[in-house]
Amino acid sequence: MEKFKAIKSSAVPLPAEDVDTDQIIPARFLKATTREGFGDNLFRDWRYNSDGTPKKDFILNNPVYAGDILVAGKNFGCGSSREHAAWALYDFGFRVVVSSFFADIFKGNALNNGLLPITVSPEILDEIFLAIESNPGAEFSVDLENQTLELPVSGKKVSFDIDPYKKTCLLNGYDDLDYLLSLKDKIEQFERERGVVI
Amino acid sequence: MGKTLFDKIWDAHVVSPVPGGMEVLYIDRHFIHEVTSPQAFDGLAERGLPVFRPGQTVATADHNVPTRDQHLPIREELSRFQVEKLTENCRKFGLELYGLGHPYQGIVHVIGPELGVTQPGMTIVCGDSHTSTHGAFGCIAFGIGTSQVEQVFATQCLLQSRPKRMRITVDGQLRPGVLSKDIILYIISRLTAGGGTGYFVEYAGSAIRSLSMEARMTICNMSIEMGARGGLIAPDQVTFDYLKGRKFSPQGADFDAATARWKTLFSDEDAVFDKEYNFDAADIEPMVTFGTNPGMGIKVTQSVPGAKPGENPATFGKALEYMGFESGESISGKKIQHVFIGSCTNSRIEDLRVVARFLKGKRKADHVTAMIVPGSQQVAAQAKEEGLAEIFQEAGFDFREPGCSACLGMNEDKIPQGEYCVSTSNRNFEGRQGPGARTILASPLTAAAAAVAGQVTDVRELMIA
């Protein structure tokens, strides 16, 4: 996993709520056996007509909106556990997703792939959508070290929560697997004590 | 203070706490399928790691498999490649595979329980959100991403933060024509598609206790559809009877010893839940969905509603537009083109029996294509043995071979653009059953009734007739 760096970027607004991972990456694109290239089909059926032409009214096809940050309505990433959703968002270029809450599995998958999910209150989320609407190019700053999201214009700094261990992983590019492998002795001891039949 | 069932199982599986609050959780059973495992196997190969405990992993091919002519090579190239990749990886890493052609092949969440691999008190994971199904046996079972599949391969452990606990109690007697699918669709319609986020649910109450294992699996299966990490039900005599004599269940004296242990798996009376909901079984009627997430459900006797306070009117409006419905119109009477009975939610032998009992002597409407896809080879064989397959055929239903089928638009079974499908699966998301497909989720009975009537209908009217 790549290290998470401080971000200063404009944001893409997607106010839809309950965006499920079937929208983020439809099942018919899950047949690849590698992690790369899913960005091409990110939001495939919202982004393209069936003949492959772009849908003009979809936000990712609007040249006014761009950036490393996706701002979405509540319950983003619900549904299927497909990690391909996190891969697709990252591959497309997003490094941060902001919402008022995330589906649990998606949140875990995002964190395991260097994609930072930032949870803000519904009021702040509305404020962010308004800020983007009034000036689509305005830049937000994300400081993971200090756990703050700075809004444009007002300069308001919003604090966000993140598990301290996951924060360390993101900042240093560590995987959970490295950590788990370092506990091999403890795991074997647990198995012996519990009488796990191997 | 007493402990919840969830905490009893969780605590027994904590290998080590992690500074900051997460915990290292030991995983007893790991199910895998062809879609979410290839990148995990590649990760192991890159690091030169073996599968740490191959005996605790069971593999099957389900998402990509065709439901016709399974003896022939898979026609679709990418699907075939993914299934072949699973076979190759299982051979390379020494894992048990119940692949195409094997008498145990089937949907991963159907075969685990029917083989007795799933047992009370276990922690179970799979790279599939409907792993929550296994909670019906009193397990902590949940879906994971591919990075985590790799972690379980390599260490049989996961890093997890402990969710909050919720209890949903349904008391009372279910009305005729109401199945467990209606219970869970009702619950999700009340809690919304995000209402369980951050929680692990325990289902309790006399209505839940009265259910068979198959019916309990349907409920736990859809826990994820309200955002819950998983859902479980305390094991009881129904559970023990189901497990007795199954292929991987403990046998003889070991079974008795296991049962004694399993009997300790319940929430203590003074256990405290972070959130509690109570519902009356008598208030539940046959349910259908009208929108594009499983929380958008109503009783089949109701009209399509408008956006509720707190619901985003734009998102709600978009869902109705996609479905071709208008607020205020009756859902009953809506003409449909397809019926799909199957998926990890409703493809077990009991589901098929209920449908067969209803269909006997009836026939589907001419304009409806109707298919029944059994959850496993064992279910298929039993359905044939019991004469159910014949009843399905006489009713004009296509009885297929086992797989995930039209649940997810990944294999050959898809619903065409703009057409309606009354489906016993678990997700009515946009495009879930194929680009532009319109899904109406329902119980196996309501789905069968829709096939016969050619429209969304209250099954109870056809049951009396």
XYZ file of C-alpha atoms in Angstrom:
663
model
C 0.000 0.000 0.000
C 1.227 3.493 -0.858
C 1.710 6.007 1.938
C -1.142 8.442 2.390
C 0.085 11.973 1.756
C -1.482 15.285 2.758
C -4.032 16.367 0.178
C -5.067 19.759 -1.148
C -7.681 19.306 -3.830
C -11.055 20.264 -5.179
C -13.843 17.752 -4.635
C -16.476 15.920 -6.677
C -20.009 16.014 -5.208
C -22.256 12.934 -5.420
C -25.175 13.736 -3.095
C -26.965 10.432 -3.800
C -27.581 8.377 -0.666
C -27.141 4.637 -0.139
C -24.730 4.348 -3.069
C -24.114 0.597 -3.240
C -20.990 -1.146 -4.477
C -22.937 -2.562 -7.448
C -23.133 1.049 -8.716
C -19.485 1.734 -7.898
C -18.444 -1.337 -9.894
C -21.093 -3.642 -11.410
C -20.640 -7.416 -10.982
C -20.011 -8.045 -14.666
C -16.679 -6.228 -14.267
C -15.501 -8.402 -11.382
C -14.117 -11.093 -13.652
C -10.605 -9.679 -13.697
C -8.118 -11.559 -11.553
C -5.787 -8.614 -10.870
C -6.346 -5.415 -8.872
C -5.647 -2.926 -11.658
C -7.814 -1.163 -14.231
C -11.136 -1.055 -12.364
C -11.207 2.774 -12.568
C -12.297 2.560 -16.211
C -15.573 1.033 -15.106
C -16.086 3.071 -11.949
C -19.821 3.972 -11.760
C -20.092 2.333 -15.171
C -23.876 2.400 -15.588
C -24.252 5.901 -14.174
C -21.336 7.163 -16.244
C -21.994 5.558 -19.634
C -24.956 4.706 -21.828
C -25.258 1.112 -22.968
C -23.585 2.086 -26.270
C -20.532 3.333 -24.376
C -21.149 7.057 -24.846
C -20.804 9.163 -21.698
C -23.956 10.268 -19.883
C -23.645 14.034 -19.907
C -25.506 14.659 -16.671
C -23.334 12.387 -14.521
C -20.965 14.271 -12.279
C -17.784 12.454 -13.348
C -18.505 13.504 -16.942
C -18.830 17.162 -16.005
C -15.457 18.862 -16.575
C -16.303 21.468 -13.934
C -15.841 18.886 -11.190
C -12.585 17.093 -10.537
C -10.203 16.244 -7.753
C -8.900 13.599 -5.375
C -11.888 13.857 -3.047
C -15.339 12.317 -3.552
C -18.136 13.669 -1.360
C -21.173 11.401 -1.160
C -24.509 11.067 0.621
C -24.981 8.844 3.653
C -24.405 5.085 3.728
C -21.864 5.152 0.928
C -20.554 1.746 -0.168
C -23.442 -0.388 1.083
C -24.147 -3.855 -0.266
C -21.607 -6.268 -1.636
C -18.227 -6.755 0.072
C -16.354 -6.470 -3.246
C -13.033 -4.772 -2.573
C -13.091 -3.961 -6.291
C -15.185 -0.902 -5.296
C -12.281 0.540 -3.304
C -9.845 -0.471 -6.054
C -12.001 1.270 -8.687
C -12.242 4.529 -6.728
C -8.497 4.513 -6.041
C -7.617 3.544 -9.609
C -9.781 6.392 -10.907
C -7.744 8.775 -8.763
C -9.730 9.313 -5.584
C -7.758 9.286 -2.342
C -10.492 10.472 0.043
C -14.223 9.807 0.295
C -16.323 12.019 2.567
C -19.787 11.043 3.804
C -21.962 11.208 6.908
C -21.522 7.456 7.313
C -20.057 4.520 5.429
C -21.043 0.893 5.147
C -18.722 -1.123 7.400
C -17.196 -3.504 4.872
C -16.540 -0.744 2.344
C -14.885 1.374 5.019
C -12.552 -1.482 5.942
C -11.726 -2.173 2.311
C -10.997 1.519 1.671
C -8.633 1.712 4.636
C -6.828 -1.412 3.437
C -6.139 0.261 0.099
C -4.961 3.730 1.025
C -8.343 5.317 0.381
C -9.297 7.473 3.368
C -12.994 7.453 4.396
C -13.812 10.622 6.348
C -17.031 10.638 8.352
C -18.546 14.057 9.063
C -21.863 15.118 10.615
C -24.880 15.489 8.285
C -24.713 19.266 8.847
C -21.054 19.477 7.817
C -21.792 17.256 4.819
C -24.470 19.750 3.690
C -21.996 22.584 4.219
C -19.439 20.785 2.059
C -21.963 20.243 -0.763
C -22.853 23.952 -0.602
C -19.197 24.962 -0.653
C -18.579 22.869 -3.791
C -21.735 24.186 -5.439
C -20.727 27.816 -4.853
C -17.197 27.226 -6.132
C -16.469 23.882 -7.777
C -12.752 24.588 -8.032
C -12.276 25.486 -4.377
C -9.721 23.318 -2.622
C -10.165 21.257 0.526
C -7.195 20.215 2.650
C -6.943 16.807 4.265
C -4.384 16.431 7.040
C -4.417 12.833 8.278
C -1.648 13.420 10.796
C -3.818 15.957 12.623
C -7.105 14.338 11.535
C -8.557 17.490 10.036
C -10.497 18.377 6.915
C -10.288 22.070 6.034
C -13.180 23.562 4.083
C -12.575 26.217 1.412
C -13.663 29.846 1.809
C -14.653 29.611 5.481
C -11.379 27.911 6.319
C -13.316 25.838 8.852
C -11.336 22.895 10.162
C -13.381 19.791 10.836
C -11.858 17.026 12.966
C -12.489 13.412 12.029
C -12.007 10.122 13.837
C -9.856 7.249 12.700
C -8.596 4.194 14.525
C -5.015 5.002 15.672
C -3.679 1.723 14.283
C -5.284 2.273 10.854
C -3.947 5.827 10.853
C -0.413 4.553 11.376
C -0.932 2.031 8.572
C -2.110 4.707 6.135
C 0.636 7.170 6.987
C 3.350 4.538 6.627
C 1.839 2.359 3.910
C 1.652 -0.694 6.204
C -0.679 -3.626 5.521
C -2.663 -5.518 8.165
C -0.972 -8.638 6.884
C 2.480 -7.425 7.953
C 1.128 -6.927 11.450
C -0.683 -10.272 11.577
C 2.377 -12.155 10.325
C 4.391 -10.626 13.170
C 1.954 -12.315 15.594
C 2.451 -15.850 14.269
C 3.713 -17.163 17.642
C 0.736 -15.711 19.477
C -1.676 -17.193 16.957
C -0.131 -20.649 17.321
C -0.229 -20.331 21.082
C -3.911 -19.389 20.869
C -4.582 -22.486 18.789
C -2.775 -24.745 21.265
C -4.590 -23.318 24.268
C -7.939 -23.567 22.575
C -7.301 -27.024 21.213
C -7.913 -26.077 17.588
C -7.791 -29.240 15.536
C -5.462 -28.538 12.639
C -23.210 -8.026 34.158
C -24.205 -10.742 31.720
C -22.818 -11.127 28.243
C -24.508 -11.132 24.890
C -24.144 -14.226 22.739
C -22.141 -12.111 20.339
C -19.635 -11.127 23.037
C -19.303 -14.685 24.307
C -18.246 -15.887 20.865
C -16.122 -12.839 20.079
C -14.244 -12.967 23.404
C -13.435 -16.641 22.865
C -11.735 -15.743 19.587
C -9.583 -12.762 20.548
C -5.944 -13.688 20.017
C -4.620 -10.320 21.038
C -5.712 -6.723 21.469
C -4.210 -4.102 19.160
C -3.090 -0.768 20.603
C -5.799 1.743 19.696
C -8.798 -0.540 20.175
C -8.929 -3.113 17.371
C -8.534 -6.808 18.119
C -6.942 -9.771 16.383
C -9.748 -12.263 15.872
C -9.188 -15.953 15.183
C -11.240 -17.349 12.306
C -12.531 -20.924 12.564
C -13.863 -21.379 9.045
C -13.080 -19.646 5.789
C -15.249 -20.070 2.702
C -13.989 -18.909 -0.667
C -15.357 -18.591 -4.193
C -13.895 -17.688 -7.555
C -14.641 -13.941 -7.636
C -12.988 -12.524 -4.530
C -10.084 -14.942 -4.103
C -7.712 -14.708 -7.119
C -5.981 -11.499 -6.024
C -5.619 -12.934 -2.504
C -3.910 -16.065 -3.843
C -1.625 -13.870 -5.957
C -0.736 -11.890 -2.835
C 0.317 -15.090 -1.072
C 2.371 -16.167 -4.060
C 4.117 -12.790 -4.222
C 5.129 -13.094 -0.591
C 5.985 -16.763 -0.947
C 3.495 -17.721 1.758
C 1.469 -20.943 2.063
C -2.138 -21.101 3.290
C -1.569 -21.294 7.045
C -4.447 -23.657 7.912
C -5.729 -25.190 4.659
C -8.017 -27.586 6.544
C -10.152 -24.664 7.721
C -10.935 -23.359 4.228
C -13.627 -24.682 1.893
C -13.925 -23.526 -1.730
C -16.667 -23.663 -4.318
C -17.514 -22.047 -7.666
C -20.879 -20.294 -7.687
C -21.018 -16.697 -8.964
C -19.848 -17.322 -12.539
C -21.265 -20.737 -13.196
C -23.943 -21.229 -15.840
C -27.143 -22.881 -14.622
C -27.541 -24.951 -17.787
C -25.247 -27.611 -19.235
C -22.760 -27.534 -16.398
C -21.099 -30.631 -17.828
C -19.854 -28.490 -20.747
C -17.037 -25.941 -20.532
C -18.221 -22.471 -19.455
C -18.894 -20.521 -22.648
C -18.092 -17.041 -21.377
C -14.330 -16.719 -21.533
C -13.660 -14.512 -18.501
C -16.026 -16.546 -16.319
C -14.329 -19.744 -17.402
C -10.919 -18.259 -16.681
C -11.933 -17.167 -13.190
C -13.364 -20.591 -12.345
C -10.281 -22.336 -13.752
C -8.079 -19.995 -11.742
C -9.857 -21.107 -8.567
C -9.273 -24.760 -9.429
C -5.616 -24.071 -10.131
C -5.155 -22.065 -6.915
C -6.873 -24.680 -4.751
C -4.636 -27.361 -6.192
C -1.515 -25.237 -5.708
C -2.343 -24.273 -2.116
C -3.854 -27.600 -1.041
C -7.453 -26.494 -0.465
C -10.636 -28.559 -0.631
C -12.660 -27.491 -3.677
C -16.244 -28.396 -4.379
C -16.104 -27.147 -7.942
C -18.312 -27.656 -10.958
C -19.184 -31.309 -11.363
C -18.682 -32.107 -7.675
C -21.770 -33.458 -5.880
C -21.240 -30.867 -3.101
C -20.949 -27.839 -5.425
C -23.345 -24.987 -4.854
C -23.774 -21.469 -3.520
C -21.179 -21.042 -0.805
C -23.753 -20.048 1.843
C -25.929 -23.025 1.022
C -23.255 -25.712 1.029
C -21.486 -24.633 4.264
C -24.530 -25.308 6.431
C -25.785 -28.351 4.519
C -22.390 -30.057 4.865
C -22.212 -29.269 8.573
C -19.070 -27.157 8.102
C -20.944 -24.297 9.762
C -21.371 -24.990 13.479
C -22.506 -22.975 16.504
C -19.991 -20.760 18.277
C -17.675 -20.425 15.295
C -16.193 -17.382 13.637
C -16.758 -17.665 9.891
C -15.719 -15.354 7.072
C -15.913 -15.289 3.298
C -15.197 -12.687 0.651
C -18.927 -12.231 0.241
C -21.287 -9.987 2.174
C -23.954 -12.679 2.561
C -21.670 -14.659 4.840
C -24.017 -13.313 7.517
C -26.221 -16.300 6.545
C -24.180 -18.625 8.774
C -25.173 -16.571 11.829
C -28.387 -18.629 11.857
C -26.365 -21.331 13.645
C -25.188 -18.979 16.405
C -21.972 -17.939 14.662
C -20.149 -14.683 14.195
C -20.135 -14.743 10.411
C -19.422 -11.784 8.185
C -18.262 -10.759 4.734
C -14.763 -9.482 4.075
C -12.751 -7.897 1.284
C -10.072 -9.612 -0.762
C -7.169 -8.147 1.270
C -8.738 -9.798 4.291
C -9.174 -13.077 2.406
C -5.415 -12.975 1.959
C -4.919 -12.264 5.657
C -7.048 -15.246 6.654
C -5.190 -17.447 4.176
C -1.871 -16.384 5.660
C -2.672 -16.225 9.375
C -6.220 -17.554 10.001
C -6.801 -14.177 11.701
C -8.256 -10.734 10.999
C -7.913 -7.301 12.558
C -11.347 -6.171 13.620
C -13.007 -3.465 15.645
C -15.796 -4.781 17.815
C -19.212 -3.681 16.542
C -22.032 -2.517 18.802
C -24.789 -4.981 19.638
C -28.386 -4.770 18.552
C -31.224 -7.122 19.406
C -34.286 -7.434 17.214
C -37.090 -9.344 18.875
C -40.066 -10.627 16.919
C -42.750 -12.149 19.108
C -46.055 -13.725 18.279
C -47.406 -15.972 15.588
C -46.839 -15.456 11.881
C -49.912 -15.156 9.692
C -50.602 -17.659 6.919
C -48.740 -16.830 3.725
C -46.008 -14.984 5.617
C -42.498 -16.448 5.371
C -39.206 -15.555 7.031
C -38.303 -13.517 3.936
C -41.249 -11.279 4.766
C -39.971 -10.903 8.337
C -36.572 -9.680 7.222
C -37.941 -7.427 4.448
C -40.298 -5.955 7.046
C -37.456 -5.387 9.519
C -35.242 -3.728 6.890
C -38.114 -1.526 5.730
C -38.438 -0.307 9.318
C -34.714 0.148 10.021
C -33.697 1.333 6.492
C -30.763 0.152 4.371
C -28.269 1.844 6.695
C -30.041 1.324 10.021
C -27.840 -1.538 11.192
C -24.515 0.030 10.272
C -21.926 -0.440 13.014
C -23.953 -3.170 14.729
C -24.039 -6.919 14.970
C -27.628 -8.112 15.321
C -29.100 -10.878 17.423
C -32.561 -12.014 16.298
C -34.735 -13.259 19.134
C -38.330 -13.823 20.160
C -40.936 -16.522 19.763
C -41.527 -15.889 16.052
C -37.818 -16.405 15.332
C -37.618 -19.482 17.566
C -40.506 -21.051 15.673
C -38.567 -20.990 12.396
C -36.688 -23.833 10.720
C -32.950 -23.509 10.067
C -33.597 -22.691 6.410
C -35.948 -19.881 7.387
C -33.469 -18.570 9.975
C -30.746 -18.519 7.318
C -32.929 -16.320 5.115
C -33.197 -13.789 7.942
C -29.514 -13.748 8.885
C -28.566 -13.664 5.185
C -30.144 -10.243 4.736
C -28.657 -8.661 7.890
C -26.141 -6.968 5.620
C -29.009 -5.305 3.713
C -29.601 -2.993 6.664
C -25.874 -2.425 6.966
C -25.300 -4.724 9.958
C -21.949 -6.498 10.126
C -23.866 -9.692 10.633
C -26.794 -11.279 12.407
C -27.071 -14.338 14.610
C -29.625 -16.508 16.344
C -28.919 -18.508 19.494
C -28.699 -22.222 18.672
C -31.411 -24.493 20.050
C -32.839 -27.972 19.478
C -33.832 -26.974 15.923
C -30.170 -26.195 15.229
C -28.862 -29.393 16.820
C -31.385 -31.545 14.963
C -30.402 -29.911 11.675
C -26.702 -30.563 12.251
C -26.982 -34.154 13.426
C -25.593 -36.621 10.913
C -24.294 -34.044 8.433
C -21.038 -34.772 6.631
C -18.734 -32.552 8.721
C -20.797 -32.383 11.919
C -19.253 -34.075 14.948
C -20.349 -37.700 15.074
C -21.483 -39.986 17.920
C -20.217 -39.050 21.385
C -18.458 -36.035 19.898
C -21.820 -34.704 18.746
C -23.241 -35.002 22.261
C -20.221 -33.218 23.711
C -20.539 -30.497 21.076
C -24.249 -30.107 21.793
C -23.535 -29.650 25.498
C -21.096 -26.871 24.569
C -23.489 -25.318 22.063
C -26.199 -25.144 24.715
C -24.161 -22.500 26.553
C -24.453 -20.199 23.553
C -27.149 -17.663 24.414
C -27.335 -14.077 25.622
C -27.493 -13.882 29.405
C -30.733 -12.482 30.767
C -29.063 -9.362 32.093
C -26.957 -8.805 28.972
C -27.194 -5.252 27.680
C -27.628 -4.360 24.002
C -26.710 -0.971 22.570
C -29.991 -0.907 20.682
C -33.191 -2.939 20.855
C -36.169 -3.226 18.517
C -39.357 -5.163 19.156
C -41.840 -6.206 16.493
C -45.129 -8.060 16.552
C -45.278 -10.994 14.112
C -48.989 -10.345 13.571
C -48.143 -6.984 11.949
C -46.102 -8.669 9.215
C -47.713 -9.346 5.854
C -46.265 -10.549 2.543
C -43.700 -7.904 1.558
C -42.378 -6.548 -1.731
C -39.846 -3.854 -2.546
C -40.722 -0.904 -4.751
C -37.368 0.900 -4.941
C -33.677 0.316 -5.474
C -32.487 -0.743 -2.048
C -33.832 -3.473 0.223
C -35.014 -0.896 2.763
C -37.596 0.346 0.260
C -40.164 -2.319 1.056
C -43.922 -2.309 1.677
C -46.669 -4.761 2.389
C -48.006 -6.120 -0.880
C -51.374 -4.624 0.067
C -49.933 -1.103 0.276
C -49.379 1.601 -2.310
C -46.004 2.930 -3.407
C -45.193 5.598 -0.806
C -43.604 9.026 -1.130
C -40.284 10.037 0.419
C -40.412 9.889 4.198
C -39.050 12.724 6.360
C -35.273 12.350 6.485
C -35.167 10.596 3.123
C -33.380 12.429 0.344
C -36.174 13.295 -2.132
C -33.775 13.265 -5.099
C -32.454 9.783 -4.290
C -35.997 8.566 -3.634
C -37.316 10.071 -6.874
C -34.480 8.551 -8.865
C -35.315 5.128 -7.437
C -38.987 5.400 -8.435
C -38.044 6.630 -11.882
C -35.689 3.676 -12.337
C -38.423 1.292 -11.259
C -41.112 2.976 -13.351
C -43.355 3.458 -10.314
C -45.236 6.476 -9.039
C -46.054 7.399 -5.476
C -49.606 6.460 -4.607
C -50.060 3.685 -7.158
C -50.875 0.181 -6.017
C -47.986 -2.273 -6.330
C -50.348 -5.198 -6.495
C -51.492 -5.618 -10.090
C -48.209 -4.428 -11.573
C -47.486 -6.570 -14.632
C -44.194 -8.454 -14.485
C -42.121 -10.368 -17.049
C -39.820 -12.570 -14.958
C -39.721 -14.578 -11.763
C -36.484 -15.778 -10.205
C -36.560 -18.198 -7.295
C -33.075 -18.871 -6.008
C -29.935 -17.198 -4.510
C -28.242 -17.670 -1.131
C -31.361 -16.148 0.432
C -34.013 -18.583 -0.820
C -32.735 -21.640 -2.691
C -32.771 -24.298 -0.003
C -34.895 -27.416 -0.016
C -37.530 -25.899 2.245
C -37.931 -22.911 -0.109
C -38.424 -25.306 -3.003
C -40.927 -27.385 -1.052
C -43.005 -24.328 -0.170
C -43.027 -23.237 -3.809
C -43.896 -26.734 -5.075
C -46.770 -27.070 -2.618
C -48.175 -23.766 -3.883
C -47.579 -24.451 -7.584
C -49.040 -27.919 -7.681
C -51.939 -27.848 -10.122
C -51.196 -24.231 -11.156
C -49.420 -22.798 -14.156
C -47.400 -19.663 -14.733
C -48.862 -16.901 -16.868
C -47.863 -17.178 -20.528
C -45.981 -13.885 -20.671
C -43.795 -14.688 -17.654
C -40.462 -16.484 -17.793
C -39.989 -18.258 -14.496
C -36.945 -20.069 -13.210
C -36.044 -21.937 -10.084
C -32.371 -22.330 -9.344
C -31.501 -24.719 -6.507
C -28.747 -23.583 -4.138
C -26.645 -26.704 -4.424
C -26.240 -30.057 -6.139
C -27.595 -31.686 -3.005
C -30.709 -29.478 -3.030
C -31.171 -30.215 -6.741
C -30.888 -33.961 -6.177
C -33.316 -33.867 -3.282
C -35.812 -31.765 -5.240
C -35.750 -34.366 -7.997
C -36.078 -37.217 -5.545
C -39.092 -35.624 -3.869
C -40.774 -34.971 -7.205
C -40.566 -31.195 -6.835
C -38.719 -30.717 -10.120
C -41.617 -32.340 -11.927
C -44.119 -30.000 -10.301
C -41.994 -27.008 -11.348
C -41.869 -28.216 -14.923
C -45.600 -28.846 -15.036
C -46.152 -25.311 -13.781
C -44.025 -23.991 -16.639
C -40.981 -23.142 -14.528
C -37.471 -23.760 -15.752
C -35.670 -25.870 -13.123
C -31.980 -25.076 -13.476
C -28.636 -26.292 -12.167
C -27.121 -24.751 -8.998
C -25.420 -21.358 -8.834
C -25.880 -17.692 -7.919
C -27.720 -17.261 -11.232
C -29.828 -14.138 -11.780
C -29.095 -12.681 -8.345
C -26.197 -10.573 -9.502
C -25.907 -10.199 -13.272
C -22.508 -11.827 -13.458
C -23.225 -15.103 -15.238
C -25.474 -15.835 -18.230
C -28.719 -15.394 -16.265
C -29.746 -11.757 -16.562
C -32.974 -9.782 -16.654
C -33.333 -7.567 -19.759
C -33.313 -3.766 -19.603
C -36.497 -2.208 -18.284
C -38.249 -5.486 -17.487
C -39.620 -6.452 -14.096
C -38.489 -9.472 -12.125
C -40.050 -10.641 -8.892
C -37.041 -12.185 -7.244
C -36.330 -14.106 -4.061
C -32.775 -12.765 -4.011
C -31.479 -10.107 -1.654
C -30.716 -6.953 -3.625
C -32.868 -4.711 -5.766
C -30.040 -2.313 -6.564
C -30.045 -0.627 -9.970
C -28.685 -3.077 -12.525
C -28.183 -5.838 -9.979
C -29.863 -8.454 -12.179
C -28.500 -6.938 -15.392
C -28.186 -3.379 -16.747
C -31.556 -1.633 -16.493
C -33.280 -4.632 -14.861
C -36.069 -3.804 -12.391
C -36.062 -6.051 -9.343
C -38.923 -6.557 -6.910
C -37.742 -8.548 -3.901
C -40.200 -10.965 -2.350
C -40.606 -14.305 -0.613
C -40.636 -17.572 -2.598
C -44.422 -17.751 -2.156
C -45.009 -14.196 -3.352
C -42.657 -14.798 -6.287
C -44.460 -17.998 -7.276
C -47.807 -16.205 -6.987
C -46.532 -13.421 -9.259
C -45.550 -16.003 -11.863
C -49.012 -17.537 -11.799
C -50.882 -14.208 -11.825
C -48.470 -12.535 -14.258
C -48.399 -9.553 -11.939
C -47.477 -8.598 -8.413
C -50.136 -10.153 -6.276
C -51.086 -11.009 -2.707
C -50.300 -14.713 -2.481
C -52.995 -15.193 0.152
C -55.699 -14.592 -2.433
C -54.390 -17.482 -4.524
C -53.956 -19.706 -1.496
C -57.637 -19.454 -0.587
C -58.756 -20.032 -4.167
